[in-house]
Coordinates of C-alpha atoms in Angstrom, one line a residue:
M43 CA 122.9 12.4 99.0
T44 CA 119.4 11.1 98.6
T45 CA 117.6 10.9 94.7
E46 CA 114.1 12.1 95.7
D47 CA 111.7 9.5 94.9
P48 CA 110.4 10.8 91.1
R49 CA 106.7 9.7 92.5
S50 CA 106.9 12.4 95.8
S51 CA 104.8 14.9 94.6
N52 CA 102.0 12.2 93.1
P53 CA 99.4 11.4 95.5
C54 CA 98.1 8.9 93.1
G55 CA 101.8 7.6 93.8
A56 CA 102.2 6.7 89.7
D57 CA 104.9 6.4 88.1
F58 CA 104.8 8.9 84.8
R59 CA 108.7 9.5 84.3
G60 CA 109.1 9.7 80.1
A61 CA 105.6 10.7 79.8
D62 CA 104.9 13.4 77.6
F63 CA 101.5 15.3 78.7
R64 CA 103.0 18.8 76.6
S65 CA 99.3 17.9 74.2
A66 CA 96.9 16.6 77.0
D67 CA 96.5 17.3 80.6
F68 CA 95.9 14.4 82.6
R69 CA 91.7 14.3 81.9
G70 CA 92.5 13.3 78.7
A71 CA 93.4 14.4 75.3
D72 CA 90.0 15.3 74.1
F73 CA 88.9 17.5 77.2
R74 CA 89.8 21.4 76.4
S75 CA 88.5 23.7 79.5
A76 CA 87.3 26.4 76.9
D77 CA 86.1 24.4 75.1
F78 CA 83.4 22.8 77.7
R79 CA 82.4 25.7 78.7
S80 CA 81.5 27.0 75.6
A81 CA 79.6 24.2 74.7
A82 CA 77.9 23.0 78.6
H83 CA 76.9 27.0 77.9
A84 CA 75.8 26.0 74.8
T85 CA 73.4 22.8 75.6
A86 CA 72.1 24.9 79.3
E87 CA 70.8 28.0 76.8
L88 CA 69.0 25.3 74.8
V89 CA 67.8 23.4 77.1
A90 CA 66.3 26.5 78.9
D91 CA 64.7 27.4 75.6
Y92 CA 63.6 24.2 74.9
L93 CA 61.9 23.5 79.0
A94 CA 60.4 27.5 78.0
E95 CA 59.0 26.9 74.5
L96 CA 57.3 23.5 75.0
P97 CA 52.7 24.6 76.1
A98 CA 52.8 26.6 72.9
R99 CA 54.1 23.5 71.0
P100 CA 52.0 21.0 69.4
V101 CA 52.3 17.9 72.3
W102 CA 53.5 15.1 70.3
Q103 CA 52.9 14.4 66.2
P104 CA 54.6 12.7 64.3
M105 CA 57.9 12.3 63.2
D106 CA 57.9 13.4 59.9
D107 CA 59.6 10.2 57.7
T108 CA 63.1 11.5 56.4
A109 CA 64.0 12.3 59.7
R110 CA 62.8 9.8 61.3
Q111 CA 65.5 7.7 58.6
A112 CA 68.1 10.2 59.3
L113 CA 68.3 9.3 63.2
L114 CA 67.5 5.0 62.0
D115 CA 70.3 5.3 59.4
A116 CA 73.0 8.0 61.0
P117 CA 76.6 6.0 59.7
L118 CA 79.0 5.5 62.8
P119 CA 81.2 8.5 62.9
A120 CA 84.6 7.9 61.1
R121 CA 86.5 11.0 62.9
G122 CA 85.0 12.8 66.0
R123 CA 82.7 16.8 65.6
P124 CA 84.1 19.5 68.0
L125 CA 81.9 19.8 70.8
A126 CA 81.4 22.9 69.9
E127 CA 78.8 21.0 67.1
L128 CA 76.8 18.7 69.5
P129 CA 74.4 21.4 70.8
A130 CA 73.5 22.7 67.5
A131 CA 73.1 18.7 66.0
I132 CA 70.3 17.9 69.5
A133 CA 68.8 21.6 68.6
R134 CA 68.3 20.2 64.7
D135 CA 67.8 16.8 65.0
V136 CA 66.7 15.3 68.6
L137 CA 64.6 18.1 70.5
P138 CA 62.1 19.0 68.1
Y139 CA 60.7 15.7 68.7
P140 CA 60.0 15.0 72.0
M141 CA 57.5 12.1 73.3
G142 CA 55.3 14.9 74.6
N143 CA 55.5 14.0 78.7
G144 CA 56.9 18.0 79.3
N145 CA 54.1 19.6 78.4
P146 CA 51.1 20.6 81.1
R147 CA 49.0 18.8 77.9
F148 CA 50.3 15.9 78.2
F149 CA 47.5 13.0 80.1
G150 CA 49.2 9.0 79.2
W151 CA 50.6 7.3 80.2
V152 CA 52.7 8.1 83.7
N153 CA 55.0 10.2 82.8
S154 CA 56.2 13.1 84.2
A155 CA 57.6 16.8 82.6
P156 CA 61.2 16.6 84.9
A157 CA 61.9 19.0 87.6
P158 CA 64.4 21.6 86.4
A159 CA 66.6 21.1 89.6
G160 CA 67.0 17.2 89.1
V161 CA 67.7 18.6 84.9
L162 CA 70.4 20.8 86.4
A163 CA 71.7 18.1 88.6
T164 CA 72.1 15.6 85.9
L165 CA 74.9 17.3 84.6
A166 CA 76.9 17.3 87.0
A167 CA 76.2 14.0 88.5
A168 CA 77.7 12.7 85.1
A169 CA 80.4 14.5 85.6
M170 CA 81.4 12.2 88.5
N171 CA 80.5 9.5 86.9
P172 CA 80.9 6.8 90.0
S173 CA 79.6 3.7 90.1
S174 CA 76.9 4.1 94.0
A175 CA 77.6 0.6 94.4
G176 CA 79.9 1.3 98.3
G177 CA 82.3 3.0 99.6
D178 CA 83.2 5.9 100.9
H179 CA 82.0 9.3 98.4
A180 CA 79.4 11.5 98.6
D181 CA 76.8 9.8 95.7
V182 CA 76.4 6.5 98.4
H183 CA 75.9 8.2 101.6
L184 CA 73.3 10.7 99.5
E185 CA 71.8 8.0 98.2
R186 CA 71.1 6.7 101.6
A187 CA 69.9 10.0 102.5
V188 CA 67.6 9.8 100.2
V189 CA 66.1 6.7 100.5
R190 CA 65.4 7.7 104.4
W191 CA 63.1 11.0 102.9
I192 CA 60.8 9.0 100.2
A193 CA 60.1 6.2 103.0
E194 CA 59.5 9.8 105.0
L195 CA 57.4 11.1 102.7
V196 CA 54.9 8.3 102.0
G197 CA 55.5 7.1 105.5
F198 CA 56.8 3.8 105.3
P199 CA 59.0 2.3 107.3
H200 CA 63.1 2.8 107.2
P201 CA 65.7 0.5 108.8
A202 CA 69.1 1.7 108.6
G203 CA 69.5 0.1 105.2
G204 CA 65.6 -1.1 104.3
G205 CA 66.2 0.6 100.5
L206 CA 68.5 1.8 97.7
L207 CA 67.6 3.1 94.9
T208 CA 66.7 1.3 90.8
S209 CA 65.9 2.0 87.6
G210 CA 61.7 2.2 88.6
T211 CA 59.6 0.3 89.6
S212 CA 60.1 -2.7 87.0
M213 CA 63.6 -3.5 88.6
A214 CA 61.8 -2.4 92.0
T215 CA 59.3 -5.2 92.2
I216 CA 62.2 -7.6 91.1
V217 CA 64.0 -6.6 94.1
C218 CA 61.0 -6.6 96.5
L219 CA 59.8 -9.8 95.4
A220 CA 63.2 -12.0 95.3
A221 CA 63.0 -11.3 99.2
A222 CA 59.6 -12.8 99.7
R223 CA 60.7 -15.4 97.7
N224 CA 64.1 -16.0 99.5
R225 CA 62.2 -15.9 102.9
A226 CA 59.0 -17.8 101.6
A227 CA 61.5 -21.1 100.7
R228 CA 63.2 -20.7 103.3
R229 CA 60.1 -20.8 106.5
A230 CA 59.6 -23.5 104.2
G231 CA 63.3 -25.1 105.2
H232 CA 64.4 -24.3 101.5
D233 CA 67.4 -22.6 100.6
V234 CA 66.6 -21.5 97.3
R235 CA 70.0 -19.5 96.6
E236 CA 71.5 -22.4 97.0
D237 CA 69.0 -25.2 95.4
G238 CA 67.0 -22.7 93.0
L239 CA 63.1 -23.9 93.1
T240 CA 64.1 -27.2 92.6
G241 CA 62.0 -29.2 95.4
L242 CA 60.0 -26.7 96.5
P243 CA 55.7 -26.9 95.9
P244 CA 54.7 -24.2 93.3
L245 CA 54.7 -20.4 94.7
V246 CA 52.3 -18.8 94.7
G247 CA 50.5 -14.9 94.5
Y248 CA 47.7 -12.6 94.1
V249 CA 47.3 -9.9 92.3
T250 CA 44.0 -8.2 90.6
G251 CA 43.6 -7.5 86.9
E252 CA 44.4 -3.9 87.4
T253 CA 48.3 -4.9 88.8
H254 CA 50.7 -3.2 86.9
S255 CA 52.8 -6.2 83.8
C256 CA 55.5 -5.2 85.8
V257 CA 54.9 -8.4 88.9
R258 CA 53.6 -11.1 85.9
K259 CA 57.6 -10.3 84.5
A260 CA 59.0 -10.4 87.6
A261 CA 57.1 -13.7 88.8
E262 CA 58.6 -15.2 85.2
L263 CA 61.9 -14.1 86.0
L264 CA 61.6 -15.2 89.4
G265 CA 60.4 -18.3 88.0
L266 CA 57.5 -19.0 90.0
G267 CA 55.8 -19.1 86.9
S268 CA 52.9 -16.8 85.6
R269 CA 49.9 -19.4 85.6
H270 CA 51.0 -19.4 89.6
L271 CA 49.9 -15.4 90.0
R272 CA 46.4 -15.6 91.2
T273 CA 44.2 -13.0 89.6
V274 CA 41.5 -12.0 92.6
A275 CA 38.6 -10.5 92.4
T276 CA 37.7 -6.7 93.6
G277 CA 35.0 -4.9 94.0
P278 CA 32.9 -2.3 92.9
D279 CA 36.0 0.5 94.2
G280 CA 38.6 -1.3 92.3
R281 CA 39.9 -2.5 95.3
L282 CA 41.4 -5.8 95.8
D283 CA 38.2 -8.0 98.1
P284 CA 39.8 -9.5 101.4
A285 CA 36.8 -12.1 101.2
E286 CA 37.7 -13.0 97.9
L287 CA 41.7 -13.4 98.6
R288 CA 40.8 -15.5 101.9
A289 CA 38.8 -18.5 100.0
A290 CA 41.8 -17.8 97.0
V291 CA 44.4 -18.6 99.7
G292 CA 42.5 -21.3 101.4
R293 CA 42.0 -23.7 98.4
D294 CA 45.7 -22.8 97.2
R295 CA 47.1 -24.7 100.8
A296 CA 44.0 -27.5 100.3
A297 CA 45.9 -28.4 96.9
G298 CA 49.1 -28.7 98.6
L299 CA 50.6 -25.2 97.1
L300 CA 52.5 -22.8 98.9
P301 CA 51.1 -19.1 98.9
F302 CA 53.4 -16.3 100.1
L303 CA 53.0 -13.4 97.9
V304 CA 49.7 -10.4 98.4
V305 CA 50.3 -7.5 95.6
A306 CA 48.5 -4.8 96.7
S307 CA 48.0 -1.3 94.9
A308 CA 48.3 2.6 95.9
G309 CA 47.1 3.5 92.6
T310 CA 46.1 1.2 89.6
V311 CA 47.5 2.3 86.8
G312 CA 43.9 1.9 85.0
T313 CA 42.3 3.9 87.4
G314 CA 44.1 5.1 90.1
A315 CA 42.3 2.7 92.4
V316 CA 44.4 2.5 96.5
D317 CA 44.0 -0.5 98.3
A318 CA 42.5 -1.2 101.7
F319 CA 45.8 -1.8 103.1
E320 CA 44.3 -2.6 106.7
P321 CA 42.7 -5.5 106.0
L322 CA 45.1 -6.9 104.0
A323 CA 48.0 -6.1 106.7
D324 CA 45.5 -8.4 107.9
L325 CA 45.4 -11.4 106.5
C326 CA 49.1 -11.4 106.3
R327 CA 50.5 -11.7 109.2
E328 CA 47.6 -14.5 110.2
Q329 CA 48.0 -16.6 106.9
G330 CA 52.2 -15.3 107.2
L331 CA 52.7 -14.2 103.3
W332 CA 54.8 -11.4 102.0
L333 CA 52.7 -8.0 101.7
H334 CA 53.6 -6.7 98.5
V335 CA 52.8 -2.9 97.8
D336 CA 52.9 -1.3 93.9
G337 CA 53.3 2.3 94.7
A338 CA 55.0 3.3 91.5
Y339 CA 53.3 5.9 90.7
G340 CA 50.3 6.6 93.3
A341 CA 52.3 6.5 96.0
F342 CA 53.0 9.6 97.2
G343 CA 49.6 10.8 97.2
R344 CA 49.6 9.7 100.4
L345 CA 51.6 13.8 100.8
D346 CA 47.6 15.2 100.4
P347 CA 45.9 16.5 102.9
A348 CA 42.4 15.2 101.1
I349 CA 43.2 11.8 99.8
A350 CA 46.0 10.5 102.6
H351 CA 43.3 8.3 104.1
R352 CA 43.3 6.3 101.4
Y353 CA 46.8 5.1 102.6
A354 CA 46.1 4.2 106.0
G355 CA 48.5 1.2 106.5
L356 CA 50.6 1.8 104.0
E357 CA 53.6 1.3 106.4
R358 CA 52.3 -2.6 107.4
A359 CA 53.4 -3.4 104.3
D360 CA 56.3 -5.4 104.1
S361 CA 57.6 -4.0 101.1
L362 CA 57.0 -0.6 98.6
A363 CA 57.9 -0.4 94.8
L364 CA 57.9 3.4 94.2
D365 CA 59.0 5.8 91.2
P366 CA 60.5 8.9 91.9
H367 CA 61.0 10.0 88.3
K368 CA 56.5 9.9 88.0
W369 CA 55.1 12.7 90.3
L370 CA 57.7 13.9 92.1
G371 CA 59.3 14.6 88.8
V372 CA 62.9 13.1 89.1
P373 CA 64.2 12.6 85.6
V374 CA 64.2 9.2 84.3
D375 CA 65.5 6.6 85.7
C376 CA 65.1 6.4 89.5
G377 CA 62.6 4.0 91.4
C378 CA 63.1 2.9 94.7
A379 CA 63.0 -0.4 96.6
L380 CA 61.9 -0.4 100.4
V381 CA 61.6 -2.8 102.5
R382 CA 60.6 -3.2 106.5
D383 CA 63.4 -6.0 106.9
T384 CA 66.8 -5.4 106.0
E385 CA 68.5 -8.5 106.4
E386 CA 65.3 -9.5 104.4
L387 CA 67.2 -7.9 101.5
R388 CA 71.1 -8.2 102.5
G389 CA 70.3 -12.1 102.4
T390 CA 68.4 -12.4 99.0
F391 CA 71.7 -10.4 96.9
S392 CA 74.6 -10.0 99.2
L393 CA 77.8 -11.6 97.3
V394 CA 80.9 -10.0 98.3
P395 CA 84.1 -11.5 95.9
S396 CA 87.7 -11.1 97.1
Y397 CA 88.3 -8.5 94.9
L398 CA 85.8 -6.4 96.2
R399 CA 86.2 -6.9 100.3
D400 CA 86.1 -3.3 101.7
E401 CA 87.0 -3.2 105.2
A402 CA 85.3 -0.2 105.9
A403 CA 82.2 -0.3 104.5
G404 CA 80.2 -0.4 108.1
E405 CA 78.1 -2.9 108.9
L406 CA 75.5 -1.6 105.5
G407 CA 78.2 -2.3 103.5
W408 CA 77.6 -2.1 99.9
F409 CA 74.8 -1.2 98.5
S410 CA 75.5 -3.8 95.2
E411 CA 74.6 -6.5 99.4
Y412 CA 70.4 -5.4 98.6
G413 CA 70.3 -5.5 94.8
T414 CA 71.5 -7.0 91.5
E415 CA 72.6 -4.3 90.0
Q416 CA 76.7 -3.9 90.5
T417 CA 77.6 -0.9 89.1
R418 CA 75.2 1.8 89.7
P419 CA 74.5 5.1 88.1
F420 CA 74.6 8.6 90.4
R421 CA 71.2 8.5 90.8
A422 CA 70.7 9.7 94.6
L423 CA 71.8 13.5 92.5
K424 CA 68.6 14.7 90.9
V425 CA 66.4 12.7 93.2
W426 CA 67.8 15.4 96.1
A427 CA 68.4 18.2 93.9
T428 CA 64.2 17.5 93.6
I429 CA 63.1 17.3 96.7
A430 CA 66.1 20.2 97.6
H431 CA 64.2 22.8 95.5
R432 CA 61.0 22.0 96.2
G433 CA 60.8 20.7 100.0
R434 CA 57.9 19.1 101.5
A435 CA 55.2 21.9 101.6
G436 CA 56.5 22.0 97.7
L437 CA 55.9 18.6 96.8
V438 CA 52.6 18.9 99.2
E439 CA 51.2 21.6 96.8
D440 CA 52.1 19.9 93.8
I441 CA 50.6 16.9 94.3
A442 CA 47.6 17.9 96.2
R443 CA 46.8 19.9 92.9
C444 CA 47.3 17.7 90.1
T445 CA 44.8 15.5 92.3
A446 CA 42.2 18.4 92.4
L447 CA 42.5 19.4 88.7
A448 CA 41.4 15.4 88.4
R449 CA 38.2 15.0 90.3
R450 CA 37.6 18.9 88.5
L451 CA 37.8 16.5 85.5
G452 CA 36.3 14.2 87.0
E453 CA 33.4 16.6 86.9
L454 CA 33.8 18.2 83.6
V455 CA 32.8 14.4 82.1
Q456 CA 30.0 13.3 84.6
A457 CA 28.3 17.0 83.4
D458 CA 28.8 16.3 79.7
E459 CA 26.3 14.2 78.2
E460 CA 28.8 13.0 75.1
L461 CA 30.8 10.8 77.4
E462 CA 31.5 8.9 80.7
L463 CA 33.0 8.2 83.8
L464 CA 34.0 5.2 84.7
A465 CA 35.2 4.8 88.0
E466 CA 35.5 6.7 91.0
V467 CA 38.7 9.7 90.8
Q468 CA 40.8 8.4 93.7
T469 CA 44.8 9.8 92.8
S470 CA 45.3 11.4 89.8
I471 CA 44.3 9.3 86.8
V472 CA 40.6 9.3 85.5
A473 CA 39.0 7.0 83.2
F474 CA 35.8 7.4 80.8
R475 CA 35.3 6.8 77.9
H476 CA 33.0 8.6 74.7
R477 CA 29.5 7.1 75.6
A478 CA 29.0 6.5 71.8
A479 CA 25.4 7.0 71.6
G480 CA 22.7 5.2 69.1
R481 CA 25.7 3.0 68.9
D482 CA 26.1 -1.3 70.1
E483 CA 29.3 -2.0 72.4
A484 CA 31.3 -3.7 69.8
A485 CA 30.4 -0.3 67.9
R486 CA 31.4 1.6 71.7
D487 CA 34.5 -0.3 72.0
A488 CA 36.0 0.5 68.2
L489 CA 35.7 4.0 68.5
N490 CA 37.1 4.2 72.3
R491 CA 39.9 1.6 70.7
E492 CA 40.9 4.2 68.0
L493 CA 40.5 7.4 70.3
P494 CA 43.2 7.9 71.5
V495 CA 45.9 7.5 68.4
A496 CA 43.7 10.6 66.8
V497 CA 43.4 13.1 69.7
Q498 CA 47.3 12.4 69.8
R499 CA 47.8 13.1 66.2
R500 CA 45.7 15.9 66.2
G501 CA 48.6 17.3 68.0
R502 CA 46.8 19.7 71.0
V503 CA 46.5 17.1 73.3
F504 CA 48.2 13.2 74.8
V505 CA 45.7 10.8 75.8
T506 CA 45.9 6.8 76.2
G507 CA 43.8 4.5 76.7
A508 CA 43.1 0.8 77.8
L509 CA 40.8 -1.7 79.2
L510 CA 39.1 -1.8 82.0
G511 CA 37.6 -4.9 82.5
A512 CA 36.9 -6.3 78.9
H513 CA 35.9 -2.9 78.2
E514 CA 38.1 0.3 76.4
M515 CA 38.5 3.7 77.8
L516 CA 40.5 6.3 78.0
R517 CA 42.7 7.4 80.7
A518 CA 43.9 11.1 81.5
C519 CA 46.9 11.3 83.8
L520 CA 47.4 14.0 85.5
L521 CA 51.2 14.9 87.6
N522 CA 52.2 17.8 85.6
P523 CA 50.6 20.8 88.2
A524 CA 51.4 23.2 85.4
T525 CA 48.1 22.0 83.9
T526 CA 45.3 23.9 84.0
E527 CA 41.1 23.6 83.7
D528 CA 41.0 25.7 80.5
D529 CA 44.1 22.7 79.7
L530 CA 41.6 19.8 80.8
R531 CA 38.0 21.3 79.0
L532 CA 40.4 21.2 75.7
L533 CA 40.8 17.6 76.7
L534 CA 37.9 16.7 76.5
A535 CA 36.9 19.1 73.2
E536 CA 40.0 17.1 72.0
V537 CA 38.0 14.2 72.1
K538 CA 34.7 14.5 71.2
A539 CA 36.4 16.7 67.9
A540 CA 38.2 13.1 67.0
A541 CA 34.9 11.1 67.7
R542 CA 33.0 13.1 65.5
E543 CA 35.8 12.7 62.2
L544 CA 36.1 8.6 63.5
Q545 CA 31.7 8.4 63.0
P546 CA 30.4 10.8 61.4

């Protein structure tokens, strides 16, 4: 007589003899399908109502002091609450106080409204909750597909393994610049992974005054030092000047330094300017420099036939960082690093300890070999859902509408005697200011510095400010295809009304 192995009917091979599971299933003692289903339905209704009601609400208003303090002082719960109570608490304490970026009259920073398909996919991704570092499961293969899709959308070459999703362009920039640093050190006969930067001449990178601050942070974190980032002059169109760049590289070589990096922009945050990539790519190839493009917000502008010509030569860059969570509307967080040479990326980051060996991983290995993250969230599903829902044609339509609205806003500013357009509208950012007639330059700057907050507090539109050169400006960023020309007119009316309040 044979004795049956108690594990024979258990696909996991675990021995649960002696355990009593009558009061819980294998998903955890706090999981009840009916409870979860009811709370999930309530949450779905809550979110649907929230999204539908956004256009009729104030874009943003300061939080009530009591509500703010209630969040800040919330005590650690001693006992748990039923799932059924959580949607009501979210509805009461969180959703009434948004940042405002879901509203079509939000023109601030570079924050998009969430794509509905991405919102739905976020729930499913959280339910699976994998680590997308590697292995043979759906999220890994889906990420390879959506990274290829992103590269196809912006016309960037995509060798197998030549990119990965990140938390945002700030992290993607660190990934790309680390690869650039590794290549420069190797060409100088130095192993930066083994020896660090000791013994190398200072590595020098070249940026403009409008380059995003994430580049400086990356330079500092990678040990390059911000004083070795050279600010190169731009022309009147806001583009990096190749002649000035060549001169700066020559001076640094003569001084015994090691130029290695040029950072160009596919849409600056301040004015939306797009650099001329062809001459920069020519110069970088000639000088042996890594050309990195910051396309965080603007690279997807290449989809719009009306402005696609501005991006000629983008495909010649060595790396490109961009954010699906900006113009595509993928819910935060989701950035993407794309590189021309897969081995430069893998050679910079690959480190596989014995406990993570995967003999079935294939030639590409794991995503964790291409960046800094080991445990990686399932970002790919919300990217897939967003792109799958709109398709290429829908994305082109959305982006083209935003750029057309931006050009229209530029026209409205130029036609208004109280306002001044400060830069050509190249993508979907409009840089302008109030003229403050009769005031000197200092008073004009003071007014335009105060205007964004004054407009925000009025609650009808949201706009932010920045410096252009040494002067204060307002900058309106259009990312929401639901925005209308009436919204643009309201923006300008609110700016002028707030100016009248500030300078009666």
